[in-house]
Structure formats: structure tokens, C-alpha cells
Short mmCIF file of C-alpha atoms and ligand atoms in Angstrom, two decimals:
data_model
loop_
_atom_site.label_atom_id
_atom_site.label_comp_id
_atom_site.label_asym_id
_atom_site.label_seq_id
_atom_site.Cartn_x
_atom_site.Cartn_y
_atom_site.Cartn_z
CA UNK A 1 -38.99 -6.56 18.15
CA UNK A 2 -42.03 -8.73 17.93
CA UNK A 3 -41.85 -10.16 21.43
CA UNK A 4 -41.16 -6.37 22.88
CA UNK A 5 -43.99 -5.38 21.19
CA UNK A 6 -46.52 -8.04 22.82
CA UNK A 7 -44.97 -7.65 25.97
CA UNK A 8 -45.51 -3.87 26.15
CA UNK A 9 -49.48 -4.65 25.04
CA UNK A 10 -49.72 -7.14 27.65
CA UNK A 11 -48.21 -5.08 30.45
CA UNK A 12 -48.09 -1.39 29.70
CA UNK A 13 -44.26 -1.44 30.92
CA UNK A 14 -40.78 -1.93 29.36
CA UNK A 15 -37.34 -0.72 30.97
CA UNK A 16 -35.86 2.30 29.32
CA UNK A 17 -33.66 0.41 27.54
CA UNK A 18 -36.34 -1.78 25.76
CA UNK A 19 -37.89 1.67 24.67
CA UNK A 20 -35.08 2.77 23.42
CA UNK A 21 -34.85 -0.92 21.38
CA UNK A 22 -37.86 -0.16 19.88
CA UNK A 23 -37.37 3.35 18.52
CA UNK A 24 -33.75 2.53 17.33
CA UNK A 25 -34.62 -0.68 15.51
CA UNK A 26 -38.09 0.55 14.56
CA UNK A 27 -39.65 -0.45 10.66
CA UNK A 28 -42.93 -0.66 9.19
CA UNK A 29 -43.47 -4.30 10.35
CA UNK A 30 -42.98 -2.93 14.09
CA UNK A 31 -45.34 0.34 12.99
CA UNK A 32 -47.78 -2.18 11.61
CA UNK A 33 -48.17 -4.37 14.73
CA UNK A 34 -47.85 -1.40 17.05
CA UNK A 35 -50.57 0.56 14.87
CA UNK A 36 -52.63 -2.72 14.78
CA UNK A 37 -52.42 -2.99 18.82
CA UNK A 38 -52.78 0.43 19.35
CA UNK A 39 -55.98 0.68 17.59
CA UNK A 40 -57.68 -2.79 19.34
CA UNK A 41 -56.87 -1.13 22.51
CA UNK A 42 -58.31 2.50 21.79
CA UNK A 43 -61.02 0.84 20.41
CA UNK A 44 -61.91 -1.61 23.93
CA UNK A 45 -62.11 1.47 25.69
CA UNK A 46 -63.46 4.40 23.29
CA UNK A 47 -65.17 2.74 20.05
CA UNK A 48 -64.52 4.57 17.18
CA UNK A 49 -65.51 7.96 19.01
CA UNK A 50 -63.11 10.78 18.52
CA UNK A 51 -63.56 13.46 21.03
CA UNK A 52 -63.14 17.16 19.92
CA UNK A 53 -61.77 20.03 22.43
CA UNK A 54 -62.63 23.74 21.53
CA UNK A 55 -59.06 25.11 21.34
CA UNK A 56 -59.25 29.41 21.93
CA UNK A 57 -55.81 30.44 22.13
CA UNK A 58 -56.54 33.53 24.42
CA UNK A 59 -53.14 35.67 24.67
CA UNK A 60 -49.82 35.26 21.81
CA UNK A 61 -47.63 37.46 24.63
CA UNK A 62 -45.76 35.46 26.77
CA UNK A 63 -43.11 36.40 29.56
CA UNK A 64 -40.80 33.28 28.70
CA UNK A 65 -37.73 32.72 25.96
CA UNK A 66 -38.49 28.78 25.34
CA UNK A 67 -35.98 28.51 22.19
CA UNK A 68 -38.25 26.49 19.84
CA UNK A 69 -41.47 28.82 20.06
CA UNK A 70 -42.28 31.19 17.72
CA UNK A 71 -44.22 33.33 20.18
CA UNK A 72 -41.26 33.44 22.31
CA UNK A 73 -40.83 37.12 24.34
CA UNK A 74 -37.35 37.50 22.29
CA UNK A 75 -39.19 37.51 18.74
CA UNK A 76 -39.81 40.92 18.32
CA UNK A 77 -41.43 40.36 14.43
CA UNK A 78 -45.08 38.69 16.62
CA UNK A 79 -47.94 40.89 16.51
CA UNK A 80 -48.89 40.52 19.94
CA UNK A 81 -52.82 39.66 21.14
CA UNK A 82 -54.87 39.03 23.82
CA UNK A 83 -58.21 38.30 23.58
CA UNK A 84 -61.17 40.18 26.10
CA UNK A 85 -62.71 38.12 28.82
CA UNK A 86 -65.97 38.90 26.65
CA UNK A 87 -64.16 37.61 23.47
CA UNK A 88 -63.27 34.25 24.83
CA UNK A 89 -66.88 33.71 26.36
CA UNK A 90 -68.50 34.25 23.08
CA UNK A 91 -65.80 31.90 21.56
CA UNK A 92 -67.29 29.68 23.91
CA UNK A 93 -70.78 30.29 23.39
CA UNK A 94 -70.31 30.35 19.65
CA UNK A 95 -67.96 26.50 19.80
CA UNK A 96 -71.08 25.40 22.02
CA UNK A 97 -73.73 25.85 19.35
CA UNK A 98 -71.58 23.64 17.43
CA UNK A 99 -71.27 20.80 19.74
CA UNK A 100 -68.26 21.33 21.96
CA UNK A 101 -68.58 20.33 25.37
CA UNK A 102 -64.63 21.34 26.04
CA UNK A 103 -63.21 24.26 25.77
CA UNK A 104 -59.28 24.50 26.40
CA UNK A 105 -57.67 28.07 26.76
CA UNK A 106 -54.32 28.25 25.73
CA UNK A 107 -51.86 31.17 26.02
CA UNK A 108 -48.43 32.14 26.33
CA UNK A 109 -47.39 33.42 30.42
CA UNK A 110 -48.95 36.47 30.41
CA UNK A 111 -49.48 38.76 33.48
CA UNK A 112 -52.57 40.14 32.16
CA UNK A 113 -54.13 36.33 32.80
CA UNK A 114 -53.96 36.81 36.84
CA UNK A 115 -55.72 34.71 38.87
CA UNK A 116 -58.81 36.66 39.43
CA UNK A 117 -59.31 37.35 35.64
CA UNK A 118 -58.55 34.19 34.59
CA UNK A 119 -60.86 32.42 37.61
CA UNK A 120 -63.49 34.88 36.56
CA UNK A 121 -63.78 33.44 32.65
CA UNK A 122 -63.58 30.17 33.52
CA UNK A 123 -66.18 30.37 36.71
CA UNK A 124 -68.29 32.47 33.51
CA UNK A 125 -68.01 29.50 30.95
CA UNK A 126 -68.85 27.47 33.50
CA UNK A 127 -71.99 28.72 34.61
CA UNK A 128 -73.35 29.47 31.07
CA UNK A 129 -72.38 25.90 30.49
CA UNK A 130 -72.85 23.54 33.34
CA UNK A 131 -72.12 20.27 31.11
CA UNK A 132 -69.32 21.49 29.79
CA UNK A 133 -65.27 20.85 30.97
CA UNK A 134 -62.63 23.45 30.83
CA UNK A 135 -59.27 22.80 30.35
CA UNK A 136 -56.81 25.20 30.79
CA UNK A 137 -52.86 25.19 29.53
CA UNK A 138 -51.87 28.41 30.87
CA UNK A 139 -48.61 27.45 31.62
CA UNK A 140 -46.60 27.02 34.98
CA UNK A 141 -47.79 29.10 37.99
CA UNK A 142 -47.95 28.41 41.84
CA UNK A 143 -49.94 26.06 43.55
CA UNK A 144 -52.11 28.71 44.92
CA UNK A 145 -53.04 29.77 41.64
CA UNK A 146 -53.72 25.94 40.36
CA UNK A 147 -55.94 25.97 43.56
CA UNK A 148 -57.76 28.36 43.25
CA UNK A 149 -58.39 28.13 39.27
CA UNK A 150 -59.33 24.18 40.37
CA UNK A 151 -62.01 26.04 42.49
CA UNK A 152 -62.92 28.00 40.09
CA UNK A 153 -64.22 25.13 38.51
CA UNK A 154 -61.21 24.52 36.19
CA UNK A 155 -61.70 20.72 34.98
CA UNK A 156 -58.08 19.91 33.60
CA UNK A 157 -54.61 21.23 33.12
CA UNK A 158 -52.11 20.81 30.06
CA UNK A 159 -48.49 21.39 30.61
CA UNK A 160 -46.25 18.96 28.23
CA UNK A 161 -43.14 18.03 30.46
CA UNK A 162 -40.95 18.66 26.85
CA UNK A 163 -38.64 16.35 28.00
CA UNK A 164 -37.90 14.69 30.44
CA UNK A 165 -34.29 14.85 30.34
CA UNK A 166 -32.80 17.64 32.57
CA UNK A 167 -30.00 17.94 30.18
CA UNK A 168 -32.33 17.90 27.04
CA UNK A 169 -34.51 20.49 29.13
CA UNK A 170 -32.22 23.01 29.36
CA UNK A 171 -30.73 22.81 25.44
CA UNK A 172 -34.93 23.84 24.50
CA UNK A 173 -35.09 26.73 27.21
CA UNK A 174 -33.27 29.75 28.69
CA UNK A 175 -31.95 29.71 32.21
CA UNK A 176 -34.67 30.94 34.01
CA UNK A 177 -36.98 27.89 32.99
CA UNK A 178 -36.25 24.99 35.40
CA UNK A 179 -37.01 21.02 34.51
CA UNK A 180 -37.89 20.42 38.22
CA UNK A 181 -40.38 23.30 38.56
CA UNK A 182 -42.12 22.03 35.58
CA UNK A 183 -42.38 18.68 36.43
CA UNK A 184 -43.83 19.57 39.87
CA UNK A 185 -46.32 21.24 38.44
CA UNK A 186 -47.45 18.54 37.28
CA UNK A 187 -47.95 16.30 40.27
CA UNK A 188 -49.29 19.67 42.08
CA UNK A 189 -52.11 19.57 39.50
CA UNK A 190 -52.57 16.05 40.26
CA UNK A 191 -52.85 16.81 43.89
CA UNK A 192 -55.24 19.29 43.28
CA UNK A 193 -57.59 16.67 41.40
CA UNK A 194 -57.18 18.24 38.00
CA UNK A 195 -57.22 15.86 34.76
CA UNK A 196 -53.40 16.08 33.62
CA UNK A 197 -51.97 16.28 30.20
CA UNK A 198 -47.98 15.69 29.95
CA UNK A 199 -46.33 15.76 26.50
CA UNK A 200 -43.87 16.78 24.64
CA UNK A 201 -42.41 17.42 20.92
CA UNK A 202 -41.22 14.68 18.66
CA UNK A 203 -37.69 15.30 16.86
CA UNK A 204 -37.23 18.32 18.88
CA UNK A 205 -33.40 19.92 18.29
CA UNK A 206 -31.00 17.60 20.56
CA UNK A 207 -33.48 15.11 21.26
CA UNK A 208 -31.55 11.83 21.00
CA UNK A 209 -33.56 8.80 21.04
CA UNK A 210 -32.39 7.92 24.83
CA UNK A 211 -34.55 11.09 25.52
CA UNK A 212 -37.55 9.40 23.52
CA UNK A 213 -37.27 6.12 25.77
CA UNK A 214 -37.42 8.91 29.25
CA UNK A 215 -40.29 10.47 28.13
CA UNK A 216 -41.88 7.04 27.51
CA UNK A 217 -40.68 5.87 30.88
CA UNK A 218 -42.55 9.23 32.56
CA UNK A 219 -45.48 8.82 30.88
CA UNK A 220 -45.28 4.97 32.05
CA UNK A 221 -44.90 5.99 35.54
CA UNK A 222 -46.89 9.74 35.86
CA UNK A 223 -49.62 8.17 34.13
CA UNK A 224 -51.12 11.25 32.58
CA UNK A 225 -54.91 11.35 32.12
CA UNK A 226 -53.78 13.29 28.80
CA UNK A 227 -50.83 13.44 26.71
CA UNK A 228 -50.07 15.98 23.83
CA UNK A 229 -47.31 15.15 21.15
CA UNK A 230 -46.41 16.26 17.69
CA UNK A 231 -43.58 16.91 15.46
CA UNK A 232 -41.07 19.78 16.62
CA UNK A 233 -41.82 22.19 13.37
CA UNK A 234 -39.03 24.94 12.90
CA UNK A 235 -40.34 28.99 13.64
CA UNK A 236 -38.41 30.88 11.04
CA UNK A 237 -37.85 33.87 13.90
CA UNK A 238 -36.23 31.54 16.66
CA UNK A 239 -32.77 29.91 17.18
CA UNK A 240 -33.79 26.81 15.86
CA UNK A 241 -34.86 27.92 12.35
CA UNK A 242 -32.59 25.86 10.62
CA UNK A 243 -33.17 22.44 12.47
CA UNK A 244 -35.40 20.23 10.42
CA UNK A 245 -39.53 19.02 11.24
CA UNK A 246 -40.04 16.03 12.93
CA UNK A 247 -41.67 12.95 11.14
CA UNK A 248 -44.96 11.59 10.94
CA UNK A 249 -43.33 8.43 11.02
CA UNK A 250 -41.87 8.70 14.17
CA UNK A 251 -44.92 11.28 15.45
CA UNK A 252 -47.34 8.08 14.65
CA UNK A 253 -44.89 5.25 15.83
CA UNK A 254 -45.03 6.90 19.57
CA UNK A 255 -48.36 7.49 19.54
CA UNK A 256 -48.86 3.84 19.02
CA UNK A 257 -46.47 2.95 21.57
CA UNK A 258 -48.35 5.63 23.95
CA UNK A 259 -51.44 3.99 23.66
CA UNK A 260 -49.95 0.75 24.86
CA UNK A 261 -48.56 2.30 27.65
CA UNK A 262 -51.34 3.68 29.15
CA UNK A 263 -54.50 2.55 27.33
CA UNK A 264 -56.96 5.12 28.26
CA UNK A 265 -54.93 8.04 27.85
CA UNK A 266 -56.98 10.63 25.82
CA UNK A 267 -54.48 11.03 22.82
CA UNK A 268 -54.85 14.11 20.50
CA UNK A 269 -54.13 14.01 16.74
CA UNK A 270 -52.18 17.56 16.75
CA UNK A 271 -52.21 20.38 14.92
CA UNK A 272 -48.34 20.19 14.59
CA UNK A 273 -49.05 16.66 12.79
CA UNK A 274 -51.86 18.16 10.69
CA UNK A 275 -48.88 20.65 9.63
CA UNK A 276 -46.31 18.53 8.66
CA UNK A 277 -48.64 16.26 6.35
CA UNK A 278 -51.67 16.50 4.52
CA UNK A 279 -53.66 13.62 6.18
CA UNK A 280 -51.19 13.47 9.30
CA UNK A 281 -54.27 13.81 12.03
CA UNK A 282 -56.36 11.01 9.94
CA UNK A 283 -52.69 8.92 10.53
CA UNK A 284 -52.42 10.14 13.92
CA UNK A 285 -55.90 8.15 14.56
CA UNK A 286 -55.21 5.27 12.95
CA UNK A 287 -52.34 4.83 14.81
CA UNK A 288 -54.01 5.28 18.65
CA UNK A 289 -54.47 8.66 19.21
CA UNK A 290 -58.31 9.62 20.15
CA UNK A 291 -58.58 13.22 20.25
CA UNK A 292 -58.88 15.57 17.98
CA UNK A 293 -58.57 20.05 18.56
CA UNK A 294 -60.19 22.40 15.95
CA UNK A 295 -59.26 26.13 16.52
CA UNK A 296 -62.37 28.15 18.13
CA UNK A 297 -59.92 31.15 18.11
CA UNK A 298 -61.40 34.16 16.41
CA UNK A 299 -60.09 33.94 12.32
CA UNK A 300 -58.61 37.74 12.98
CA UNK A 301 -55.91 36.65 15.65
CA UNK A 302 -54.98 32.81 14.16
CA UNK A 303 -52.05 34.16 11.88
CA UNK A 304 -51.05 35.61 15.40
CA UNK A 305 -50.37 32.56 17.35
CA UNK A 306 -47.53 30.88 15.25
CA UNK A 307 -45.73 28.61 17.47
CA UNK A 308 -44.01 27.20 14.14
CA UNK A 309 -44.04 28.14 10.32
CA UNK A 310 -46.87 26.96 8.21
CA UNK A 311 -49.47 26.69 10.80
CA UNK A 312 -52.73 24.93 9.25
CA UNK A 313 -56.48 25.88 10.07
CA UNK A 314 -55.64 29.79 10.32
CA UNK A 315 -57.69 31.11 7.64
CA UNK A 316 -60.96 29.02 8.54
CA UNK A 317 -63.86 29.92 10.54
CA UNK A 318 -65.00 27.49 13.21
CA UNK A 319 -67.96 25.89 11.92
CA UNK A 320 -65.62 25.33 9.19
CA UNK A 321 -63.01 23.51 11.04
CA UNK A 322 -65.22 21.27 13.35
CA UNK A 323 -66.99 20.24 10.06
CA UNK A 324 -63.69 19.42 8.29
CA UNK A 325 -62.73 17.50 10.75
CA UNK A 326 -65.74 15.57 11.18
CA UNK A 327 -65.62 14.54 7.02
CA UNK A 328 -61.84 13.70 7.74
CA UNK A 329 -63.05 11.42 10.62
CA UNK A 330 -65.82 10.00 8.95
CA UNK A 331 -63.48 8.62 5.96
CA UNK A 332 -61.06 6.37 8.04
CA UNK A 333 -64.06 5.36 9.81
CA UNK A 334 -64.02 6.97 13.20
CA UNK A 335 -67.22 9.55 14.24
CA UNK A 336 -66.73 13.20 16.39
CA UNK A 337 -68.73 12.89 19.08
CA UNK A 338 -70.55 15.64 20.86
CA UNK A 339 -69.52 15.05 24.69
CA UNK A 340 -67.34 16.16 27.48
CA UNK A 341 -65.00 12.93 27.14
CA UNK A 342 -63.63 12.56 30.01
CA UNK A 343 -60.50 10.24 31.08
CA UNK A 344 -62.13 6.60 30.92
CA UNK A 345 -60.86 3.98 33.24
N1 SAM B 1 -47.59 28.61 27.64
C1 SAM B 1 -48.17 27.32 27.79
C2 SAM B 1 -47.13 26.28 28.13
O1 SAM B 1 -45.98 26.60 28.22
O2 SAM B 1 -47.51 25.13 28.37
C3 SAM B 1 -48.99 26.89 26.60
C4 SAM B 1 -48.61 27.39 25.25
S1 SAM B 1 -47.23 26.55 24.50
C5 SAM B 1 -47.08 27.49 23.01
C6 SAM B 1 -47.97 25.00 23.97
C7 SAM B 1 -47.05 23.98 23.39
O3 SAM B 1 -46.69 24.31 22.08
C8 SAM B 1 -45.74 23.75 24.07
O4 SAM B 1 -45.90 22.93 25.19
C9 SAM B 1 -44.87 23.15 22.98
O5 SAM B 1 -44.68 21.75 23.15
C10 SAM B 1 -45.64 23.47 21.70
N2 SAM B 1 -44.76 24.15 20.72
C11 SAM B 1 -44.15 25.34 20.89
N3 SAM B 1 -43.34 25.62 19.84
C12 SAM B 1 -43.43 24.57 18.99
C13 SAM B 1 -42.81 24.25 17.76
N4 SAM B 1 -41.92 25.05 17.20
N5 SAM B 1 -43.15 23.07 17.16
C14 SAM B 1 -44.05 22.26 17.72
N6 SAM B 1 -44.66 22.50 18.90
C15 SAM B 1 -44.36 23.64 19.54
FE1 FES B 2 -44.29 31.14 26.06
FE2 FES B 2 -44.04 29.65 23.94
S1 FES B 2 -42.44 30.75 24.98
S2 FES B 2 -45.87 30.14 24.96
#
């Protein structure tokens, strides 16, 4: 385990197989070293600076049947939202008074979002905000659309890959969703000279620790200039209400592992991790990850975007969150920092 370990430090690359070593055999000796290396890396390229994304989720209604999301189109229990062009700008304005220099707008697929509306709020925040980057994670739509949203002024683009098993793909979605049209999006927003975010879930239903090891291998090769993971966390009103959370353990151990892989990936502490345990984001930095992404969603519609039961940060107001999570920060000895924090190299 040892010697895998130092070899993956010293050059970002195992075989699948090795991966897959390392998750099977894994224990807190491997965590520890992997945690320790993880954190001298991060630390070369970033400091202690943890940068801090504005996250608005703009729409809860969503075209798509993914099984393991609670805002799925099949669960007929969500109180369906969409925020007003003029709601998200003054989400902006409002997370930009507080020091965010990134705003990401997240949704579910929903038609209402076309390109012209969504181009227009984005061209919008951009002007009022010239120093600011906007990420979008909109979900998958045609290259024309990533083009033109790119020329809009649309700084980067998160879509987690989920898997990147084929088979795995299409036990977590319906039919209609494909694992090859998701995983070109991904190198069309690369083409299109977007800042890309991959991820995927950790302990996700059928995920089998072969599966771990191809995601790993992906992220080895695609190189994302982002990557978003957290613990799979069971929606009461999908399918997969009775499969069980993933671990922080295992959440923690891969973001390690990540951050060896591909050292100056910008690495969020979720939400998802901030769910599943009390100081799981604090854990989720000590272990490599370098991002952090307080809700600047309006406190009325937070309930409303449950991707999975038990969803933290839905009650608080903004100014709220962004200072919580600076005193969190400030404790393990890491600082928010008020910038744009873009992909280092
Ligand atoms: N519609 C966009 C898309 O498909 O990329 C963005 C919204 S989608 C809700 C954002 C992410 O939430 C997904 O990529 C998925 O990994 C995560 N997610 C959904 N349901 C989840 C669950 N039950 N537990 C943990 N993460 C979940
Ligand atoms: Fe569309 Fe989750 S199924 S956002």
C-alpha cells in the first residue's frame, strides 16, 4: 500500500487495477499518508486558501428521471420552482457584497432555461460584475447551446460524469439518458474553452469498487479543471430510498487520492459531505479538497431543491452561510478567500 501510495504522489498515474488495490485494501494508515500527501500538494499550489463559489440553484423542475435524485420529473411530492432572471441577478448582486467572485447556477433540465434566457442572465451578471466568473451546471445540452452560453461569457461548466461505467450508468438512470452523450459533453465543453468539472457520487447504489478505480482512471486521463464528489445520500421519494449514505471515510479517502491525481484540480468540500457528518466539509479539507459552496439561493426556495433527505444550510440566510463557513475554515487552519480562483497550473 505504502509504495502505491508514493508512486501515485510522484506520478499522478496508477493502472486501474492499482486503484482498485488501494480502495479494497484501504485503512487509516493508507488514509493517513494519503491525507498527509494530499494536503502538501494542495498546499504547493493553493496555500491554505479555500475558494468559495456562490451556489443559486435557479430551477427544482427538471425534464429527466435520474433514479437517485430527489428532484427527479417522476417525484410528484416536489414543490416545483424557478427562480426570475431578476431573482438570480440580485442573488448575485446580494453574494457579491459579501465577497463572491463566482457565482455557479445550478438547475434541473428545464425548458424554461433556453438559450437566449439563460445567455441573457449570465451576459447580465457579467456586465454588472466584470471580475467575476460564472459557472454554470445546467446540465447536458447541444454544442450550439455550450457555444453560444461560452459566448455569452459563461466561464465554466459542471457536469459530474456519475460514473464512468456504461453498465453502472445505466443502473442510476432511465433509458433515455445515455453514458456516451454525457461524456461528450464533456470534451465539447473542453473544446469550447470552458473550465470543466467531472464528478460523481461516492457509494452510489451498484457502485462496486471496480467502478471507483474507472472513475479514478477518467479523471487521470480527462484531467478535469474541477471535480465534484460526495456521498450518494438516499431521497426518501425515489427508487433508491432504501439504499444506505455513502461514507465520509471513503468520501475523504478519494478526495485524497484525487488530489494526487491531478494536483491542481479545484476540489470542493460538498454539501452532500456536510450532510452526512457534522464536520464532514472541515474533513473534506483536511483531506485535499480546496473548495468550498455556500447556498446564495433565496431561504424561501432551499427546502425546494432536495436532491437527498436531510439537506443542510436550508434554513440560513447567506451572509449566514458564507460566515459559517469562514469560522469552520478558520479552525482547521485554512482562510476563505475573496477571489475568482481560477484553475492554477
Ligand atoms: N441537472 C444538472 C446535472 O444533471 O448536472 C445539475 C443538477 S444535479 C441535481 C447535480 C448533482 O447532484 C448531480 O450531478 C448528482 O451527482 C448530485 N445528486 C443528485 N442526487 C443526489 C443524491 N441523492 N445524493 C447525492 N448527490 C446527488
Ligand atoms: Fe434532473 Fe436531478 S433528475 S436535476
Amino acid at each position: 500500500m505504502q509504495n502505491l501510495i508514493h508512486k501515485l504522489a510522484a506520478s499522478h498515474s496508477l493502472e486501474i487495477q492499482e486503484y482498485e488495490f488501494l480502495i479494497k485494501n484501504r485503512n487509516d494508515e493508507a488514509a493517513k499518508l494519503l491525507r498527509k500527501l494530499a494536503d502538501k500538494t494542495r498546499r504547493e499550489i493553493y496555500g491554505t486558501d479555500v475558494y468559495v463559489r456562490g451556489l443559486i440553484e435557479i430551477s427544482n423542475i427538471c425534464c429527466n428521471d435520474c433514479l437517485y435524485c430527489g428532484i427527479r420529473r417522476s417525484n410528484t411530492n416536489c414543490e416545483r420552482y424557478r427562480l426570475t432572471p431578476e431573482q438570480i441577478l440580485s442573488c448575485a448582486d446580494e453574494g457579491y457584497e459579501l465577497g463572491f467572485r463566482t457565482f455557479v447556477l445550478q438547475g434541473g433540465e428545464d425548458s424554461f432555461f433556453t438559450d437566449d434566457v439563460l445567455g441573457g442572465i449570465v451576459r447580465e451578471i457579467k456586465s454588472h460584475h466584470s471580475d467575476c466568473a460564472v459557472t454554470l451546471s445546467m446540465g447536458e445540452r447541444s454544442f450550439e447551446s455550450y457555444k453560444f452560453l461560452r459566448e455569452c461569457g459563461a466561464d465554466r461548466y459542471l457536469l459530474r460524469h456519475e460514473t464512468a461505467d456504461k453498465e453502472h450508468y445505466s443502473k442510476l438512470h432511465p433509458a433515455s439518458m445515455s453514458f456516451e452523450n454525457r461524456i461528450q459533453c464533456l470534451y465539447e465543453l473542453r473544446s469550447l474553452g470552458y473550465q470543466v468539472g467531472c464528478g460523481f457520487m461516492v457509494e452510489s447504489p451498484f457502485q462496486t469498487e471496480k467502478n471507483l478505480a474507472q472513475d479514478l482512471k477518467f479523471i487521470e486521463e480527462f484531467k478535469p479543471d474541477m471535480c465534484g464528489i460526495g456521498p450518494f445520500i438516499p431521497h426518501k421519494e425515489t427508487p433508491f430510498k432504501n439504499f444506505p449514505a455513502g461514507t465520509v471515510e471513503l468520501t475523504c479517502y478519494l478526495l485524497s487520492i484525487i488530489r494526487l491525481i491531478h494536483p491542481p484540480v479545484l476540489l470542493p468540500a460538498t454539501t452532500a459531505l456536510g450532510t452526512i457528518h457534522p464536520t464532514g466539509r472541515e474533513l473534506g479539507i483536511m483531506s485535499g479538497a480546496n473548495v468550498v459552496m455556500p447556498n446564495l439561493s433565496p431561504v424561501n426556495v432551499r427546502k425546494k431543491y432536495e436532491l437527498y433527505d436531510n439537506k443542510i444550510c436550508t434554513g440560513e440566510e447567506s451572509a449566514q452561510c458564507r460566515g459559517c463557513l469562514s469560522n469552520r475554515m478558520k479552525k482547521i487552519g485554512y482562510e476563505i478567500v475573496t477571489a475568482r480562483g481560477d484553475v492554477k497550473s
